[in-house]
Coordinates of C-alpha atoms and ligand atoms in Angstrom, one line a residue:
M1 CA 110.2 117.8 120.1
S2 CA 106.6 118.7 119.0
K3 CA 104.2 119.5 121.8
H4 CA 101.9 116.9 120.3
M5 CA 104.3 114.0 120.7
T6 CA 103.4 111.6 123.3
R7 CA 105.8 109.9 125.7
K8 CA 105.7 106.7 123.7
A9 CA 106.3 108.6 120.5
T10 CA 109.9 109.0 121.4
R11 CA 110.4 105.3 120.9
H12 CA 111.4 105.4 117.3
V13 CA 112.1 109.0 116.7
N14 CA 115.6 110.4 116.0
Q15 CA 116.2 113.3 118.3
N16 CA 118.5 115.2 115.9
E17 CA 116.1 117.9 114.7
G18 CA 117.3 120.2 112.0
L19 CA 119.6 117.9 110.2
I20 CA 119.8 118.6 106.5
F21 CA 119.8 116.1 103.7
E22 CA 122.5 117.7 101.4
K23 CA 126.0 117.2 103.0
S24 CA 128.3 118.0 100.1
S25 CA 131.0 120.6 100.2
P26 CA 133.8 121.0 97.6
G27 CA 137.1 119.2 98.1
K28 CA 135.9 116.5 100.6
A29 CA 136.4 112.9 99.8
A30 CA 135.7 109.6 101.5
W31 CA 138.8 108.0 100.0
K32 CA 142.6 108.5 99.7
L33 CA 144.8 106.5 97.4
P34 CA 148.6 105.9 97.9
P35 CA 151.0 107.6 95.6
L36 CA 151.2 106.1 92.1
D37 CA 154.0 103.5 91.8
V38 CA 153.4 102.5 88.2
P39 CA 153.5 104.7 85.0
D40 CA 150.6 107.1 84.7
V41 CA 148.1 106.3 81.9
D42 CA 146.0 108.7 79.9
V43 CA 142.5 107.6 80.9
S44 CA 140.9 109.4 77.9
K45 CA 142.9 107.2 75.5
L46 CA 141.8 104.1 77.3
L47 CA 138.2 105.0 77.6
G48 CA 137.8 107.0 74.4
K49 CA 134.2 108.3 74.0
S50 CA 133.1 106.4 77.1
E51 CA 135.0 108.7 79.4
R52 CA 132.7 110.8 81.5
K53 CA 134.4 114.2 81.7
N54 CA 131.7 116.0 83.5
L55 CA 130.8 114.5 86.9
G56 CA 128.4 117.3 87.5
S57 CA 127.5 117.8 91.1
M58 CA 128.4 114.5 92.6
P59 CA 128.4 114.8 96.3
E60 CA 131.7 115.4 98.0
V61 CA 131.6 114.1 101.5
S62 CA 134.0 112.6 104.1
E63 CA 133.7 108.9 105.1
I64 CA 132.1 109.6 108.5
E65 CA 129.6 112.0 106.9
I66 CA 128.5 109.3 104.4
I67 CA 128.3 106.6 107.1
R68 CA 126.3 108.9 109.4
H69 CA 124.0 110.0 106.6
F70 CA 122.9 106.5 105.7
T71 CA 122.8 105.2 109.2
R72 CA 120.7 108.2 110.2
L73 CA 118.3 107.6 107.2
S74 CA 117.9 104.0 108.2
T75 CA 116.8 105.1 111.7
W76 CA 114.0 107.3 110.2
N77 CA 112.4 104.3 108.7
Y78 CA 110.0 101.8 110.4
A79 CA 110.5 98.1 110.3
I80 CA 109.0 94.9 111.8
D81 CA 112.3 94.7 113.7
L82 CA 111.3 97.9 115.5
G83 CA 107.7 97.2 116.5
M84 CA 104.3 96.0 115.5
Y85 CA 103.3 96.5 111.9
P86 CA 99.5 96.0 111.9
L87 CA 99.0 96.5 108.1
G88 CA 95.9 94.4 107.5
S89 CA 96.0 92.1 104.5
C90 CA 99.8 92.4 104.3
T91 CA 100.6 89.9 107.1
M92 CA 103.7 91.7 108.1
K93 CA 105.1 89.0 110.4
Y94 CA 108.5 88.7 111.9
N95 CA 111.2 87.3 109.5
P96 CA 113.0 84.8 111.8
R97 CA 116.8 85.0 111.8
V98 CA 117.2 81.3 111.3
N99 CA 115.7 81.8 107.7
E100 CA 118.5 84.3 107.0
V101 CA 121.2 82.1 108.4
V102 CA 120.1 79.2 106.2
S103 CA 119.7 81.2 103.1
R104 CA 123.3 82.6 103.4
L105 CA 124.9 79.1 103.6
D106 CA 127.6 79.0 100.9
G107 CA 126.3 76.2 98.9
I108 CA 122.8 77.8 98.8
A109 CA 123.7 81.4 98.4
N110 CA 126.4 80.8 95.7
G111 CA 124.6 78.2 93.6
H112 CA 123.9 79.4 90.1
P113 CA 120.7 78.6 88.1
Y114 CA 122.9 77.8 85.1
Q115 CA 124.7 75.1 87.0
P116 CA 124.1 71.6 85.5
E117 CA 121.3 69.7 87.2
K118 CA 123.8 67.0 88.2
I119 CA 125.6 69.5 90.6
S120 CA 122.4 71.3 91.7
Q121 CA 120.7 68.4 93.4
G122 CA 120.7 70.1 96.8
A123 CA 118.9 73.2 95.4
L124 CA 116.5 71.0 93.5
R125 CA 115.8 69.0 96.7
I126 CA 115.0 72.3 98.5
I127 CA 112.5 73.1 95.7
K128 CA 111.0 69.6 95.9
T129 CA 110.7 69.5 99.7
L130 CA 109.1 73.0 99.8
S131 CA 106.7 71.9 97.0
D132 CA 105.7 68.8 98.9
C133 CA 105.2 70.8 102.1
L134 CA 103.0 73.3 100.4
T135 CA 100.9 70.8 98.6
E136 CA 100.4 69.0 101.9
I137 CA 99.5 72.2 103.7
T138 CA 97.0 73.2 101.0
G139 CA 95.6 69.7 100.3
M140 CA 96.3 70.2 96.6
D141 CA 98.0 67.8 94.1
A142 CA 100.8 69.8 92.5
I143 CA 102.4 73.3 92.6
T144 CA 104.5 75.7 90.6
L145 CA 106.9 77.9 92.6
Q146 CA 107.6 80.2 89.6
P147 CA 105.4 83.3 90.3
A148 CA 107.2 86.1 92.0
A149 CA 104.3 87.6 94.0
G150 CA 100.7 87.1 95.0
A151 CA 99.3 89.0 92.0
H152 CA 101.7 87.1 89.7
G153 CA 100.3 83.9 91.2
E154 CA 96.8 85.1 90.4
L155 CA 97.9 85.8 86.8
T156 CA 99.4 82.4 86.5
G157 CA 96.3 80.8 88.0
L158 CA 93.9 82.5 85.6
L159 CA 96.1 81.6 82.7
L160 CA 95.7 78.0 83.9
V161 CA 91.9 78.5 84.1
R162 CA 91.9 79.8 80.6
A163 CA 94.1 76.9 79.3
H164 CA 91.7 74.4 81.0
H165 CA 88.6 75.9 79.3
D166 CA 90.3 76.3 76.0
S167 CA 91.4 72.6 76.1
K168 CA 87.8 71.6 76.4
G169 CA 87.0 73.7 73.3
K170 CA 84.8 75.9 75.4
P171 CA 86.5 79.2 76.2
R172 CA 84.5 81.2 78.7
K173 CA 84.1 85.0 79.1
K174 CA 83.6 85.9 82.7
V175 CA 85.1 85.7 86.2
L176 CA 83.0 86.3 89.3
I177 CA 84.6 88.3 92.0
P178 CA 83.1 89.2 95.4
D179 CA 83.0 92.9 96.3
S180 CA 85.2 92.0 99.3
A181 CA 88.0 90.9 97.0
H182 CA 91.6 92.2 97.1
G183 CA 92.1 94.8 94.3
T184 CA 94.6 92.6 92.5
N185 CA 91.9 90.0 91.7
P186 CA 89.8 92.0 89.3
A187 CA 93.0 93.5 87.8
T188 CA 94.3 90.1 87.2
A189 CA 91.1 88.8 85.6
A190 CA 91.0 91.8 83.3
M191 CA 94.7 91.3 82.3
V192 CA 93.9 87.7 81.3
G193 CA 91.0 89.0 79.1
Y194 CA 88.0 88.1 81.2
A195 CA 85.0 90.3 81.9
I196 CA 84.5 90.8 85.6
E197 CA 81.2 90.3 87.3
N198 CA 80.8 91.6 90.8
L199 CA 79.3 89.4 93.5
K200 CA 77.7 91.3 96.4
S201 CA 78.5 90.1 99.9
N202 CA 75.6 89.5 102.4
S203 CA 75.1 91.2 105.7
S204 CA 77.6 88.8 107.4
G205 CA 80.3 89.8 105.0
I206 CA 80.4 86.6 103.0
V207 CA 79.3 85.4 99.6
D208 CA 75.6 85.4 99.2
T209 CA 75.1 81.9 97.7
S210 CA 71.7 82.7 96.3
M211 CA 73.2 85.5 94.3
L212 CA 76.0 83.2 93.3
E213 CA 73.5 80.7 92.1
A214 CA 71.7 83.3 90.1
Q215 CA 74.9 84.7 88.5
M216 CA 76.6 81.4 87.7
N217 CA 76.2 80.1 84.1
E218 CA 78.3 78.5 81.4
D219 CA 79.9 81.8 80.4
V220 CA 81.7 81.9 83.8
A221 CA 85.2 80.5 83.8
A222 CA 85.9 80.9 87.5
L223 CA 85.1 82.4 90.9
M224 CA 88.1 84.2 92.5
L225 CA 87.5 84.0 96.2
T226 CA 89.7 85.2 99.0
N227 CA 89.3 83.0 102.0
P228 CA 89.3 84.2 104.7
N229 CA 88.1 87.3 102.9
T230 CA 89.4 90.8 103.3
L231 CA 87.0 91.4 106.1
G232 CA 88.9 88.7 108.0
V233 CA 85.8 86.5 107.8
F234 CA 85.9 82.8 106.8
E235 CA 83.6 81.9 103.9
Q236 CA 81.6 79.3 105.9
E237 CA 79.5 78.2 102.9
I238 CA 82.6 77.3 100.9
H239 CA 81.4 73.7 100.2
K240 CA 78.2 75.0 98.8
I241 CA 80.0 77.7 96.8
A242 CA 82.3 75.1 95.2
D243 CA 79.3 72.9 94.4
I244 CA 77.5 75.7 92.7
M245 CA 80.6 76.5 90.6
H246 CA 81.4 72.9 89.7
A247 CA 77.8 72.1 88.7
K248 CA 78.2 74.4 85.7
G249 CA 81.8 73.6 84.9
G250 CA 83.3 76.7 86.6
L251 CA 86.5 76.6 88.7
V252 CA 87.1 77.9 92.2
Y253 CA 90.3 80.0 92.3
M254 CA 91.2 80.8 95.9
D255 CA 93.3 83.8 96.7
G256 CA 95.2 82.1 99.5
A257 CA 97.1 85.2 100.6
N258 CA 95.3 84.9 103.9
M259 CA 96.4 81.3 104.7
N260 CA 97.9 82.6 107.9
A261 CA 94.5 82.0 109.3
L262 CA 94.2 78.4 108.0
V263 CA 97.5 76.6 108.0
G264 CA 97.3 73.4 110.0
K265 CA 93.6 73.8 110.5
V266 CA 91.8 73.3 107.2
R267 CA 93.0 72.6 103.6
P268 CA 91.5 74.4 100.6
G269 CA 91.9 71.1 98.6
D270 CA 89.5 69.5 101.1
F271 CA 86.8 72.2 100.7
G272 CA 86.5 72.3 97.0
V273 CA 89.2 74.7 95.7
D274 CA 90.6 73.9 92.2
L275 CA 93.6 76.1 92.3
M276 CA 95.0 78.8 94.6
H277 CA 98.0 80.9 95.2
L278 CA 100.0 81.4 98.4
N279 CA 102.1 84.4 99.4
L280 CA 105.4 83.1 100.9
H281 CA 106.2 86.7 101.8
K282 CA 103.1 86.7 104.1
T283 CA 102.2 83.3 105.4
F284 CA 105.6 81.8 105.4
S285 CA 107.6 84.6 106.8
T286 CA 109.8 85.6 103.9
P287 CA 110.6 89.4 103.8
H288 CA 108.4 91.8 101.9
G289 CA 111.5 93.9 101.4
G290 CA 110.5 97.1 99.6
G291 CA 108.2 95.4 97.2
G292 CA 110.2 92.3 96.6
P293 CA 111.5 89.8 96.0
G294 CA 108.3 87.9 96.8
S295 CA 107.0 84.5 95.9
G296 CA 103.4 83.5 95.0
P297 CA 103.3 79.7 94.3
V298 CA 100.2 78.3 92.6
A299 CA 98.9 75.0 93.9
I300 CA 96.5 73.1 91.7
N301 CA 94.4 70.0 91.4
K302 CA 95.6 67.1 89.1
F303 CA 93.4 68.0 86.1
L304 CA 95.3 71.3 85.7
E305 CA 98.8 69.7 85.8
P306 CA 99.3 69.6 82.0
F307 CA 99.1 73.4 81.9
L308 CA 101.6 74.2 84.6
P309 CA 104.4 76.7 83.7
R310 CA 107.4 75.1 82.1
P311 CA 109.8 73.6 83.2
V312 CA 108.3 71.3 85.8
L313 CA 110.5 69.7 88.5
I314 CA 110.3 65.9 88.3
S315 CA 111.9 62.8 89.9
K316 CA 113.9 61.0 87.2
P317 CA 114.1 57.2 86.9
D318 CA 117.7 57.2 88.2
G319 CA 116.4 58.8 91.5
T320 CA 117.8 62.3 90.7
L321 CA 115.7 65.5 90.3
G322 CA 115.6 67.4 87.1
F323 CA 113.4 69.7 85.0
D324 CA 110.9 68.6 82.4
Y325 CA 110.7 71.1 79.5
D326 CA 108.6 68.9 77.3
R327 CA 105.2 70.1 78.3
P328 CA 103.2 70.7 75.1
Q329 CA 100.1 72.1 76.9
S330 CA 102.0 74.3 79.3
I331 CA 101.1 78.0 79.6
G332 CA 104.8 78.6 79.2
R333 CA 107.3 80.2 81.6
V334 CA 106.1 82.9 83.9
R335 CA 109.4 83.8 85.5
S336 CA 113.0 83.5 84.7
F337 CA 114.7 80.4 86.0
Y338 CA 112.5 78.7 88.6
G339 CA 111.3 81.6 90.8
N340 CA 112.9 83.4 93.7
F341 CA 115.0 80.6 95.1
G342 CA 116.2 82.6 98.1
M343 CA 112.6 82.9 99.3
F344 CA 112.0 79.1 98.9
V345 CA 114.9 78.5 101.3
R346 CA 113.5 80.9 103.8
A347 CA 110.0 79.6 103.6
L348 CA 111.2 76.0 103.9
A349 CA 113.4 76.9 106.9
Y350 CA 110.3 78.5 108.5
I351 CA 108.1 75.4 107.8
L352 CA 110.7 72.9 109.1
A353 CA 111.6 75.0 112.1
N354 CA 107.9 75.1 113.2
G355 CA 106.9 71.6 112.2
P356 CA 103.2 70.7 111.9
D357 CA 102.4 71.5 115.5
G358 CA 104.3 74.8 115.4
L359 CA 102.5 75.9 112.2
R360 CA 99.1 75.1 113.8
Q361 CA 100.1 77.1 116.9
T362 CA 101.1 80.0 114.6
T363 CA 97.6 80.0 113.0
E364 CA 95.9 79.9 116.4
D365 CA 98.1 82.7 117.7
A366 CA 97.4 84.9 114.7
V367 CA 93.7 84.5 115.1
L368 CA 93.9 84.9 118.9
N369 CA 95.9 88.1 118.5
A370 CA 93.4 89.6 116.0
N371 CA 90.5 88.8 118.4
Y372 CA 92.3 90.2 121.4
I373 CA 92.6 93.5 119.5
R374 CA 88.9 93.2 118.5
K375 CA 87.9 92.9 122.1
G376 CA 90.1 95.7 123.2
L377 CA 88.7 98.2 120.7
E378 CA 85.1 97.1 120.3
G379 CA 82.7 99.9 121.3
I380 CA 85.5 102.4 120.9
Y381 CA 85.6 102.0 117.1
D382 CA 82.7 100.9 115.0
L383 CA 82.7 97.2 113.9
P384 CA 80.6 97.0 110.7
Y385 CA 80.5 93.2 110.4
Q386 CA 79.8 91.1 113.6
S387 CA 80.9 87.8 112.1
P388 CA 83.8 86.1 113.9
S389 CA 87.2 87.5 113.0
M390 CA 90.0 85.2 111.8
H391 CA 93.5 86.7 111.4
E392 CA 92.5 90.3 111.0
V393 CA 89.7 92.7 112.1
V394 CA 88.1 95.5 110.2
F395 CA 86.8 98.5 112.1
S396 CA 85.4 101.7 110.5
D397 CA 86.0 105.4 111.4
K398 CA 82.2 106.0 111.6
L399 CA 82.3 107.2 115.3
Q400 CA 85.4 109.4 114.9
A401 CA 84.3 110.8 111.5
K402 CA 81.5 112.7 113.3
K403 CA 84.3 114.8 114.9
G404 CA 86.1 115.1 111.6
A405 CA 88.8 112.5 112.1
R406 CA 88.9 109.9 109.3
T407 CA 90.7 106.6 109.1
M408 CA 93.8 108.2 107.5
D409 CA 94.0 110.7 110.3
L410 CA 93.8 108.0 113.0
A411 CA 96.4 105.9 111.1
K412 CA 98.8 108.8 110.9
R413 CA 98.4 109.6 114.6
L414 CA 99.4 106.0 115.3
I415 CA 102.8 106.8 113.9
D416 CA 103.2 109.3 116.8
Y417 CA 102.6 106.4 119.2
G418 CA 105.5 104.4 117.7
F419 CA 103.4 102.0 115.5
H420 CA 103.2 101.5 111.8
P421 CA 99.7 102.5 110.6
Y422 CA 97.1 99.9 109.9
T423 CA 95.6 99.6 106.4
T424 CA 93.3 102.4 105.6
A425 CA 90.2 102.6 103.4
F426 CA 90.3 98.9 102.4
P427 CA 88.3 96.7 101.9
L428 CA 86.2 99.0 99.8
I429 CA 82.9 97.7 101.1
V430 CA 83.6 99.3 104.5
P431 CA 83.5 103.1 104.2
G432 CA 86.4 104.5 106.3
A433 CA 87.9 101.0 106.8
M434 CA 90.6 100.4 109.5
M435 CA 92.0 97.0 108.8
I436 CA 94.2 95.6 111.5
E437 CA 96.3 92.4 111.3
P438 CA 98.7 91.9 114.2
T439 CA 99.9 88.4 113.1
E440 CA 101.2 85.8 115.5
S441 CA 104.5 87.6 116.0
E442 CA 103.3 90.0 118.7
S443 CA 103.4 89.5 122.4
K444 CA 100.5 90.4 124.7
E445 CA 102.6 93.4 125.9
E446 CA 102.9 94.8 122.4
L447 CA 99.2 94.2 121.7
D448 CA 98.3 96.0 124.9
L449 CA 100.5 99.0 123.9
F450 CA 98.7 99.1 120.5
I451 CA 95.3 98.8 122.1
E452 CA 96.2 101.6 124.5
A453 CA 97.4 103.8 121.7
M454 CA 94.2 103.3 119.7
Q455 CA 92.1 104.0 122.8
S456 CA 94.1 107.1 123.5
I457 CA 93.7 108.3 119.9
A458 CA 89.9 107.9 120.2
Q459 CA 90.0 109.9 123.4
E460 CA 92.1 112.6 121.6
V461 CA 89.5 112.8 118.8
E462 CA 86.8 113.6 121.5
E463 CA 89.0 116.2 123.2
D464 CA 90.9 117.9 120.4
A465 CA 90.4 116.2 117.0
E466 CA 92.8 118.7 115.4
V467 CA 95.8 117.0 117.0
V468 CA 94.8 113.8 115.2
R469 CA 93.8 115.6 111.9
T470 CA 97.3 117.1 111.6
A471 CA 99.3 114.0 112.7
P472 CA 102.0 112.8 112.5
H473 CA 103.9 115.3 114.6
S474 CA 107.0 113.2 115.4
T475 CA 108.3 112.4 111.9
R476 CA 110.9 114.1 109.7
V477 CA 108.1 114.9 107.2
S478 CA 104.5 115.0 107.9
R479 CA 101.9 114.2 105.3
L480 CA 103.2 113.4 101.9
D481 CA 101.5 113.4 98.5
E482 CA 101.1 109.6 98.5
T483 CA 99.5 109.6 95.0
A484 CA 102.5 111.4 93.5
A485 CA 104.9 109.1 95.5
A486 CA 103.2 106.1 93.9
R487 CA 102.7 107.4 90.4
K488 CA 105.9 109.4 90.0
P489 CA 108.4 107.8 92.4
I490 CA 111.8 109.2 92.7
L491 CA 113.8 106.1 93.6
R492 CA 117.3 107.4 93.6
W493 CA 119.2 110.6 93.9
K494 CA 120.5 111.9 90.5
P495 CA 123.4 114.3 90.0
E496 CA 122.4 117.5 88.3
F497 CA 124.3 117.2 85.0
E498 CA 123.5 116.2 81.5
T499 CA 124.7 112.8 80.4
P500 CA 127.1 113.6 77.5
K501 CA 125.7 112.4 74.2
P502 CA 127.8 109.5 72.7
Ligands
LIG601 C1 94.3 89.0 99.8 C2 95.4 89.4 98.9 N1 95.5 88.9 97.7 C3 96.5 89.2 96.9 C4 97.6 90.0 97.3 C5 98.7 90.4 96.3 O1 99.9 89.9 96.7 P1 101.2 90.6 96.2 O2 101.3 91.9 96.9 O3 102.3 89.7 96.6 O4 101.1 90.8 94.7 C6 97.6 90.5 98.6 C7 98.7 91.3 99.1 O5 98.8 91.7 100.2 C8 96.5 90.2 99.5 O6 96.4 90.6 100.7

């Protein structure tokens, strides 16, 4: 064990130093077949050109080796089931087991989207009930569950915005986006073909309504507003913001990925939002699972209904549910079938298990937890915006940077203390941002451990910043080339042989 590992660091670390990744040695196998009791067949005759003669260097391992290999690899990872995952903006909350039990029920797990509507009424009822719950929670009139992620919801939403303006014969050119926005917002607006105009936040970290007033005109299709924003601050002037937009025919699109701070308390439909997306894989506890499958439903006000993605779930005159494909103004389909059904089941299980009071409590706990951390770390880390925090709190590395330890170093050191890092360097308006979101899942004991770890790291920076600058010291590999990992990912092992040309 490294001399820089702390006592707590042993919590998630595999003690087997020196294990190697490659296990193969010639002649080993994880299988054994009984002697042949039927006539032998010439495989090459059966398969013809499709026979793969050269298996190259496929690994040769025994059963126990392969089991240990994968089990060991699984223990080198970090998960919400192991400890707190304070990634700000990601809302990495616990995925309750009841969700998994329900989603694995035979009739649900084995239903097929090509089944006729007549024998899919149960699945359609789940989609309908979830849609009703989400429209109630958001205060909006209708919803599509098709989009497969938050960013996909944004794309769907802005296509709806475009369809709305086109239908009025007045296409518009620009989308206003505050400088505190999530990076997916400008990317989405650009994909839909809009020019992006930046809105500067004021010193409280919210939209400056006088700037908005000055920038709003009839070329602007919409404002994309995250609320609470990525500083974890509620846009208190949201009514005024909506009035300014609506006065000139612009729409208010709300990035509702941070609804964890609002559910059961306020409804975007009541404060002037025209359309918004939700992240079921954040607010409604469905797994993020290695980038997917997610779900980013888009809730809308009535006037946008004709443009919703096709098909739309409807109640038929005979009382059954079914899909309506005859939607001439629809923006079209945005996802195969009707979205990620398994996620709908989990989100609905979460909503029904909590009920209205439980959901409200969840929101209160998420906000309380973020503020508990804020209080525990205020003064130790710089807090650039003093506005009240909602579900997350954003510090900066200003104090520690003087000793040469930046947000990334502090986050990496957190790994040695047995925690997943917080979000680094985002939002962009905070230089050296440290964005922390505990969610409602965490107990006071876990929050105290986290606060202690962060306090201890700040102390280390004072005493020996090098320990922090070179962290983590307790992991299999230390600092990776994160850019190469994102840009040129190697997602599976490949045997070293040439695939024979057909
Ligand atoms: C505020 C905000 N908007 C949008 C997104 C994008 O969601 P997704 O990652 O599902 O595409 C996120 C993701 O964390 C987010 O935090």
